Structures are given as C-alpha cells and as structure tokens.
Short mmCIF file of C-alpha atoms in Angstrom, two decimals:
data_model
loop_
_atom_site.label_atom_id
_atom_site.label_comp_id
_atom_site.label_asym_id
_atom_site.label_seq_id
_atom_site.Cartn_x
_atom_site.Cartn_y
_atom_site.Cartn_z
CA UNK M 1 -2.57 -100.15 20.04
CA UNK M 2 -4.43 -102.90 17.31
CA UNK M 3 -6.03 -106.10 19.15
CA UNK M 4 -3.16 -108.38 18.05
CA UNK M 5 -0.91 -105.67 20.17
CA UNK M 6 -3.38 -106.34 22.78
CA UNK M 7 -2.89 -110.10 22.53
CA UNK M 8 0.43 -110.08 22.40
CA UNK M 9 1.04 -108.05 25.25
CA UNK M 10 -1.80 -110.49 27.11
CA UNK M 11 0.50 -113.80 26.09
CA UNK M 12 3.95 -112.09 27.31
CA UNK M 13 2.50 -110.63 30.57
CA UNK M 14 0.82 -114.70 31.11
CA UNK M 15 4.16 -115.92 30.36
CA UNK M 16 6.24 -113.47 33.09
CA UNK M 17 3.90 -113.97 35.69
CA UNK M 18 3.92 -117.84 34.98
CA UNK M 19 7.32 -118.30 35.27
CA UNK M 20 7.71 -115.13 38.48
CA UNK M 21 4.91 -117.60 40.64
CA UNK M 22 6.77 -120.72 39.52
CA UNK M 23 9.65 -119.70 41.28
CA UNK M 24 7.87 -118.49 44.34
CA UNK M 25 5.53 -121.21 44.88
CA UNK M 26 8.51 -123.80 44.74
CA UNK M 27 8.97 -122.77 48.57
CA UNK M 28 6.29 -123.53 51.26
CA UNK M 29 3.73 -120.73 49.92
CA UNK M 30 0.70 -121.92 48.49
CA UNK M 31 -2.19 -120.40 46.98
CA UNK M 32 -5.19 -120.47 48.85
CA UNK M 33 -7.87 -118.80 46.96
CA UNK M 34 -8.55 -121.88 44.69
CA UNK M 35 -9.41 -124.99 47.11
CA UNK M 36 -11.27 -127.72 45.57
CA UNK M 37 -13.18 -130.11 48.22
CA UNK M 38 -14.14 -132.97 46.18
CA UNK M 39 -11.26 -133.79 44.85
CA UNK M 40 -9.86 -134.91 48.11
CA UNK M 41 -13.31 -136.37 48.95
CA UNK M 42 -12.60 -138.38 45.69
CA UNK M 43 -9.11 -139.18 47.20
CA UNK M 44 -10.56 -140.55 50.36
CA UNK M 45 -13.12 -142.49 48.57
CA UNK M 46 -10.67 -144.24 46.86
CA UNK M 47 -8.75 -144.82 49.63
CA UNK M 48 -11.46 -146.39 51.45
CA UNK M 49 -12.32 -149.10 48.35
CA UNK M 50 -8.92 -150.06 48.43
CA UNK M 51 -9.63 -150.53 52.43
CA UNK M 52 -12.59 -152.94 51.41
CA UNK M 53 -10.95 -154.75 48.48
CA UNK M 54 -13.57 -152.81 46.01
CA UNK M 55 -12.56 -152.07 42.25
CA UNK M 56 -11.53 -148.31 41.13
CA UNK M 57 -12.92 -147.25 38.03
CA UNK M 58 -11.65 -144.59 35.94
CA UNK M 59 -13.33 -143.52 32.83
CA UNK M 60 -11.68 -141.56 30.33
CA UNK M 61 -14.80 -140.67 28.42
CA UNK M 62 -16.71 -142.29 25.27
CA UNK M 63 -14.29 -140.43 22.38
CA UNK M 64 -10.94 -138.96 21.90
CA UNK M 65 -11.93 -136.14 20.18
CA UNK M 66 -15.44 -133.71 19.34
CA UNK M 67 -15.43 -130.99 17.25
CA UNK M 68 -17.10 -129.03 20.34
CA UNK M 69 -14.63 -130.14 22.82
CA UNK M 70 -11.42 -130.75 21.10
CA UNK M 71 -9.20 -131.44 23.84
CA UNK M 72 -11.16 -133.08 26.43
CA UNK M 73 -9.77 -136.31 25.56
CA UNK M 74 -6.63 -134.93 26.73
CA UNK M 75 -7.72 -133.31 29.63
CA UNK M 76 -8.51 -136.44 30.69
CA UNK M 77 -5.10 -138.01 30.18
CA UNK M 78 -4.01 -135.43 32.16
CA UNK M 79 -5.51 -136.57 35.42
CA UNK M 80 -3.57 -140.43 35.22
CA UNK M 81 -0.35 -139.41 36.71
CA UNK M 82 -2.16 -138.51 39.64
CA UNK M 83 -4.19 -141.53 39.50
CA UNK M 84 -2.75 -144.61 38.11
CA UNK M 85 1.11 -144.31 40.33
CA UNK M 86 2.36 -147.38 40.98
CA UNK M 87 0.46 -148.04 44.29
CA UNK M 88 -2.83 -147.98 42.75
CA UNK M 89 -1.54 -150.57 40.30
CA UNK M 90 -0.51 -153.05 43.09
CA UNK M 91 -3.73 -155.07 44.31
CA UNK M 92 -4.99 -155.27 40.09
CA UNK M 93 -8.48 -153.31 40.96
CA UNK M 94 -7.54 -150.21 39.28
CA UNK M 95 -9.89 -150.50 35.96
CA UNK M 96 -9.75 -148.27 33.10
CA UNK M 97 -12.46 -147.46 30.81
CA UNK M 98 -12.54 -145.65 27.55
CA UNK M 99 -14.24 -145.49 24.17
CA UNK M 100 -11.69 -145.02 22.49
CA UNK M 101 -8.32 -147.12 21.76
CA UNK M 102 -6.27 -143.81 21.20
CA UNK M 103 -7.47 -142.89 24.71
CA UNK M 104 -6.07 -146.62 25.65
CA UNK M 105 -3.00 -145.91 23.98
CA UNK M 106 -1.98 -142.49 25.35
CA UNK M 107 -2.98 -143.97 28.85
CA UNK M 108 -0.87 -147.05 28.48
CA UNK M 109 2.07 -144.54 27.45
CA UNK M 110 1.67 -142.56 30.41
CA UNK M 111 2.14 -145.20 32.68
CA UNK M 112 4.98 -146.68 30.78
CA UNK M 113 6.83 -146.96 33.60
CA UNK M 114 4.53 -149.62 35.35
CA UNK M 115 4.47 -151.68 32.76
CA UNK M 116 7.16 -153.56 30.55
CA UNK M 117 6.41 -155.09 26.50
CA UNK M 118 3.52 -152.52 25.84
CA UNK M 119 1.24 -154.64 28.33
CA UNK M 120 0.71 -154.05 32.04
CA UNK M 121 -1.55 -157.14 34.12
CA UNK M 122 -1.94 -154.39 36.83
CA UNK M 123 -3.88 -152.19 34.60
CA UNK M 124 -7.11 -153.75 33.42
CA UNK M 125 -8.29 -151.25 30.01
CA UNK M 126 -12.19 -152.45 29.08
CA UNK M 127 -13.11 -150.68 25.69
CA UNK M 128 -17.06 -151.05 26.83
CA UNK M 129 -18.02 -149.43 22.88
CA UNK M 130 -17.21 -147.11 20.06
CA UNK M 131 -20.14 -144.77 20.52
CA UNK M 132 -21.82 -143.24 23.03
CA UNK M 133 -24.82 -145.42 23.61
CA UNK M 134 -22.96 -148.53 22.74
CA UNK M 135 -19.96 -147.54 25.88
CA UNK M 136 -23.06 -147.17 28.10
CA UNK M 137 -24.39 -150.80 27.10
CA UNK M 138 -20.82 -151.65 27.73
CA UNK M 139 -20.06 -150.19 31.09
CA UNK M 140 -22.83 -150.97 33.16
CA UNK M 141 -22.76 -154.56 32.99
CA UNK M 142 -18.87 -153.87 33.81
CA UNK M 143 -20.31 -152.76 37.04
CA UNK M 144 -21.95 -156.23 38.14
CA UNK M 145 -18.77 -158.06 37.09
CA UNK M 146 -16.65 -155.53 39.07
CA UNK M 147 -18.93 -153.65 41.49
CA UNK M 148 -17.27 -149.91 41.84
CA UNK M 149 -16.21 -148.26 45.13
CA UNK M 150 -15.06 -145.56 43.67
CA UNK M 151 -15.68 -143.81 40.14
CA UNK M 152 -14.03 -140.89 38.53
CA UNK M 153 -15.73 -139.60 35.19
CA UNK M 154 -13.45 -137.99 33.67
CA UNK M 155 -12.97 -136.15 29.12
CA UNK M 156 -16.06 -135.94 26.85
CA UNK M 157 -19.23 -137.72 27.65
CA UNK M 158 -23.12 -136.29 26.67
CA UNK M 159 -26.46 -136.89 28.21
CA UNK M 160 -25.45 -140.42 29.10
CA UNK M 161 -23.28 -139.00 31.62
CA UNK M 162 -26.20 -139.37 33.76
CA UNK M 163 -26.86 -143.31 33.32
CA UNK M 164 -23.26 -144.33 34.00
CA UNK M 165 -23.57 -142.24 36.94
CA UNK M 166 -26.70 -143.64 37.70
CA UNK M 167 -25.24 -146.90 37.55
CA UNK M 168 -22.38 -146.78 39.43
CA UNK M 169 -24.40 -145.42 42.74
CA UNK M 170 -27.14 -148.41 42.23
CA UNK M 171 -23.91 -150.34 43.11
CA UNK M 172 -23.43 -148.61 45.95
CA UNK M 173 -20.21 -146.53 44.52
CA UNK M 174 -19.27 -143.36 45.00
CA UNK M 175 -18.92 -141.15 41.70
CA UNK M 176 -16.50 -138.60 41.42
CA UNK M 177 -17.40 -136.86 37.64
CA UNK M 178 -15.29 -133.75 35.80
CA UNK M 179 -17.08 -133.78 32.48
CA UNK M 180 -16.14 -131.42 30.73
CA UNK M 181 -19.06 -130.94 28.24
CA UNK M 182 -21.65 -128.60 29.14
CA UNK M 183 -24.75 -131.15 27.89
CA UNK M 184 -22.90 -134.00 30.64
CA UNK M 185 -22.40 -130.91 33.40
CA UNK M 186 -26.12 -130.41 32.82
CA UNK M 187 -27.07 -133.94 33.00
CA UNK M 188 -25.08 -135.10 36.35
CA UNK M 189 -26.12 -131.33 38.10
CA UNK M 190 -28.81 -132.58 40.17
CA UNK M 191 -27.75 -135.78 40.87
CA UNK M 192 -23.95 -135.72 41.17
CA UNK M 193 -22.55 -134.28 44.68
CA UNK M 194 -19.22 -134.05 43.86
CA UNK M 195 -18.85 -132.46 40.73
CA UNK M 196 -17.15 -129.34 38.67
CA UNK M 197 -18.31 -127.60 36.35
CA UNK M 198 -17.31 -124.95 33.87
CA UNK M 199 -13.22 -123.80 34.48
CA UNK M 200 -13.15 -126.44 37.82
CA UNK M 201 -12.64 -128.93 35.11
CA UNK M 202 -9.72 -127.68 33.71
CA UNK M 203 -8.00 -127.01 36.93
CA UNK M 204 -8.38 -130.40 37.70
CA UNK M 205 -5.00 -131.89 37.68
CA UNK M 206 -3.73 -129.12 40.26
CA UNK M 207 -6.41 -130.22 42.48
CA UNK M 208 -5.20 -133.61 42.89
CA UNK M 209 -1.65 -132.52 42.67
CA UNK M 210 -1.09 -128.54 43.68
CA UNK M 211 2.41 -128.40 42.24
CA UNK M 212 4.03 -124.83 41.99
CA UNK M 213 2.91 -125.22 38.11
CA UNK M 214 -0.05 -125.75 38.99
CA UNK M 215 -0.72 -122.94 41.74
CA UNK M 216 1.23 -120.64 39.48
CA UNK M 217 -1.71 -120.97 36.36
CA UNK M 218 -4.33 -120.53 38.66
CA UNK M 219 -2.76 -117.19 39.89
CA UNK M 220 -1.71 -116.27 36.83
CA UNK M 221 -5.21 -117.27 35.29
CA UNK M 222 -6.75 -114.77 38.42
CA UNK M 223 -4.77 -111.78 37.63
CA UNK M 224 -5.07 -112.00 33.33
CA UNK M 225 -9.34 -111.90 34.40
CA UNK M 226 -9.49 -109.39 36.13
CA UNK M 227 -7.22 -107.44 34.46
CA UNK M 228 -9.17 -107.75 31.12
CA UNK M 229 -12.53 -106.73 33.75
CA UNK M 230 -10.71 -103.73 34.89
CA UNK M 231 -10.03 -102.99 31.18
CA UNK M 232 -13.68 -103.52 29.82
CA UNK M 233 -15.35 -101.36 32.54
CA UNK M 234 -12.37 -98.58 31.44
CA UNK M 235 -13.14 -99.06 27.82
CA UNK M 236 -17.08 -98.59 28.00
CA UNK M 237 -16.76 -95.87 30.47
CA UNK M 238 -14.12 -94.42 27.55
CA UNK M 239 -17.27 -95.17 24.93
CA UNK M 240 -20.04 -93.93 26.61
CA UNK M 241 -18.04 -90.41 27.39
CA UNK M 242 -17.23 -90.12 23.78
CA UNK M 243 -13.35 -90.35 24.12
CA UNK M 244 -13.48 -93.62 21.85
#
C-alpha cells in the first residue's frame, strides 16, 4: 500500500465515522471525554457583565490572514454564532474588535440576520489599527472609554497578546483568550487562567456549542490518533525486526 493509499483510506475512514457519530449523537448521548471548563467560565462571566451593565468585548485578532497561521482569522469567525445571537445584541454593549476590515466584514455577514442595510447599531465594530502594535495603541484606550467585564481573545495575535490582556484585567475584566498562535499561547501562559492552547483552540466552537457535529469531530478526531499511534508503534516494531 503507497502513502497516498494510506491517506486515502485515512480521509474515507474520517468521513464514515463522521457521519456514523453524527447520527448517534443527534439523540441524548454526548461525549464526555472532551470537557472544556473555561469556556463556560467565559459564559458565566459574560453573563455576569451583562448583570452589571459592563461592556463585552470580543476581539477577533490583529489580521485576517499569516502565512504561519492561515486560517486563524477564520477560526475566529467561527466562534460569533455562539457569541453575537440576538440577545447579546439587545442592551448595545456587545463590542467587536478587529484589525482587520475583512474580519469586520465576514463578522457583519454572519450576523446578517440582526442587522438590516449592511449596518447593525447593536453591534459596535472598533478597527483599533492595521498592525499589530498600532491595534494595541488602539485597544487599550478602548478600554477606558468602555471598561470590559468580560473579554474573549480570540484568531491570530503575537507577543502583544500579553498587553491587551494585561489591559483588560487592570480594568478589572475578566479575559477569556484562544489564541491560536504559539508565540501569543506563550505570551498569555503565565498570566492568563483561562486559556487553551495547542488543539483546545480549534475545538473551540464545540465548546461553546456541543452540537452532534461537533461531538462527532472530536470522536472522530480521538479514534484517527490513536489509530495512526497504534500504527507507528506496529511499523517500528516491523523495522527494527527487519520485516520492513
């Protein structure tokens, strides 16, 4: 069998055991190896700024795109339907930061249905600056005009993950961050409780949302690993006896 056999084979098993736990996670089982704590501690946080008439920030990173971390920018676009529903709109204290305006534009497009003419008063887009350093000058005088309760970093951000961060809990905010860049993971490590790192990130979206999708990838992503572990061990054990 070549390798592209061997990826094939990988794809079409990930694709029958996607759509197999799709169909039996649309009943009342659930999957409960993954569980994520800070998400809901994120949640709750927000819940309780709302309670106290504080501001919700979330902050969709300082660029769309990197040629490290290509799709960051839409990971983080992927966390808004969770975020941004209509109820979140309703008091006007939902903010949304980016650095940059295709970020803006997807997000307005995802919550097209809260908004009519391309231009929703119930969510409040600041475009703090085009570059890294220039969306941190931005953003934290964004905190003085609108002190945060809650915070939720979330798509491509570097060392100055730590500032904003920094920022927001001189304020007395709580900071929820998902970063997905390994410099920003690095940088908010020792001083950001609740925070994922390395895959957490990507399963983000199930963690605010555990839909049957959702619960399905994570099983599905379980069973592909450590498959391909089994298979490794099997293949050097096959090398070092001389049978390969």
């Amino acid at each position: 069998m070549t390798w592209t056999q061997i990826g094939w084979t990988v794809i079409g098993l990930s694709a029958v055991l996607l759509i197999v736990f799709s169909i039996l996670f649309k009943g009342k089982r659930q999957y409960k190896v993954r569980k994520f704590t800070s998400p809901g501690v994120f949640q709750k946080q927000r819940v309780a700024a709302i309670e106290r008439g504080q501001a919700r920030h979330l902050v969709l990173g300082d660029q769309f795109w990197s040629r490290s971390y290509p799709a960051l920018g839409l990971h983080a676009l992927a966390t808004l339907p969770s975020l941004a529903t209509s109820e979140d709109l309703l008091d006007g204290e939902q903010l949304l930061s980016a650095g940059a305006g295709e970020l803006v534009l997807f997000a307005r497009q995802i919550v097209e249905g809260h908004y009519q003419g391309g231009f929703s008063t119930h969510l409040p887009v600041f475009l703090p600056g085009p570059t890294p350093f220039s969306f941190l000058a931005g953003f934290i005088p964004e905190t003085g005009l609108h002190p945060p309760g809650s915070v939720g970093m979330f798509g491509n951000f570097g060392l100055t993950a730590a500032l904003l961060s920094e920022a927001v809990e001189l304020r007395g905010g709580h900071v929820f961050a998902a970063a997905g860049s390994i410099t920003a993971q690095a940088a908010l490590f020792m001083k950001t409780q609740d925070l994922l790192i390395g895959e957490e990130v990507f399963l983000l979206p199930g963690g605010f949302e555990p839909t049957a999708v959702n619960q399905a990838g994570w099983v599905t992503e379980d069973i592909i690993r450590l498959a391909l572990m089994i298979l490794l061990v099997i293949a050097a054990g096959l090398k070092m006896a001389g049978v390969i």
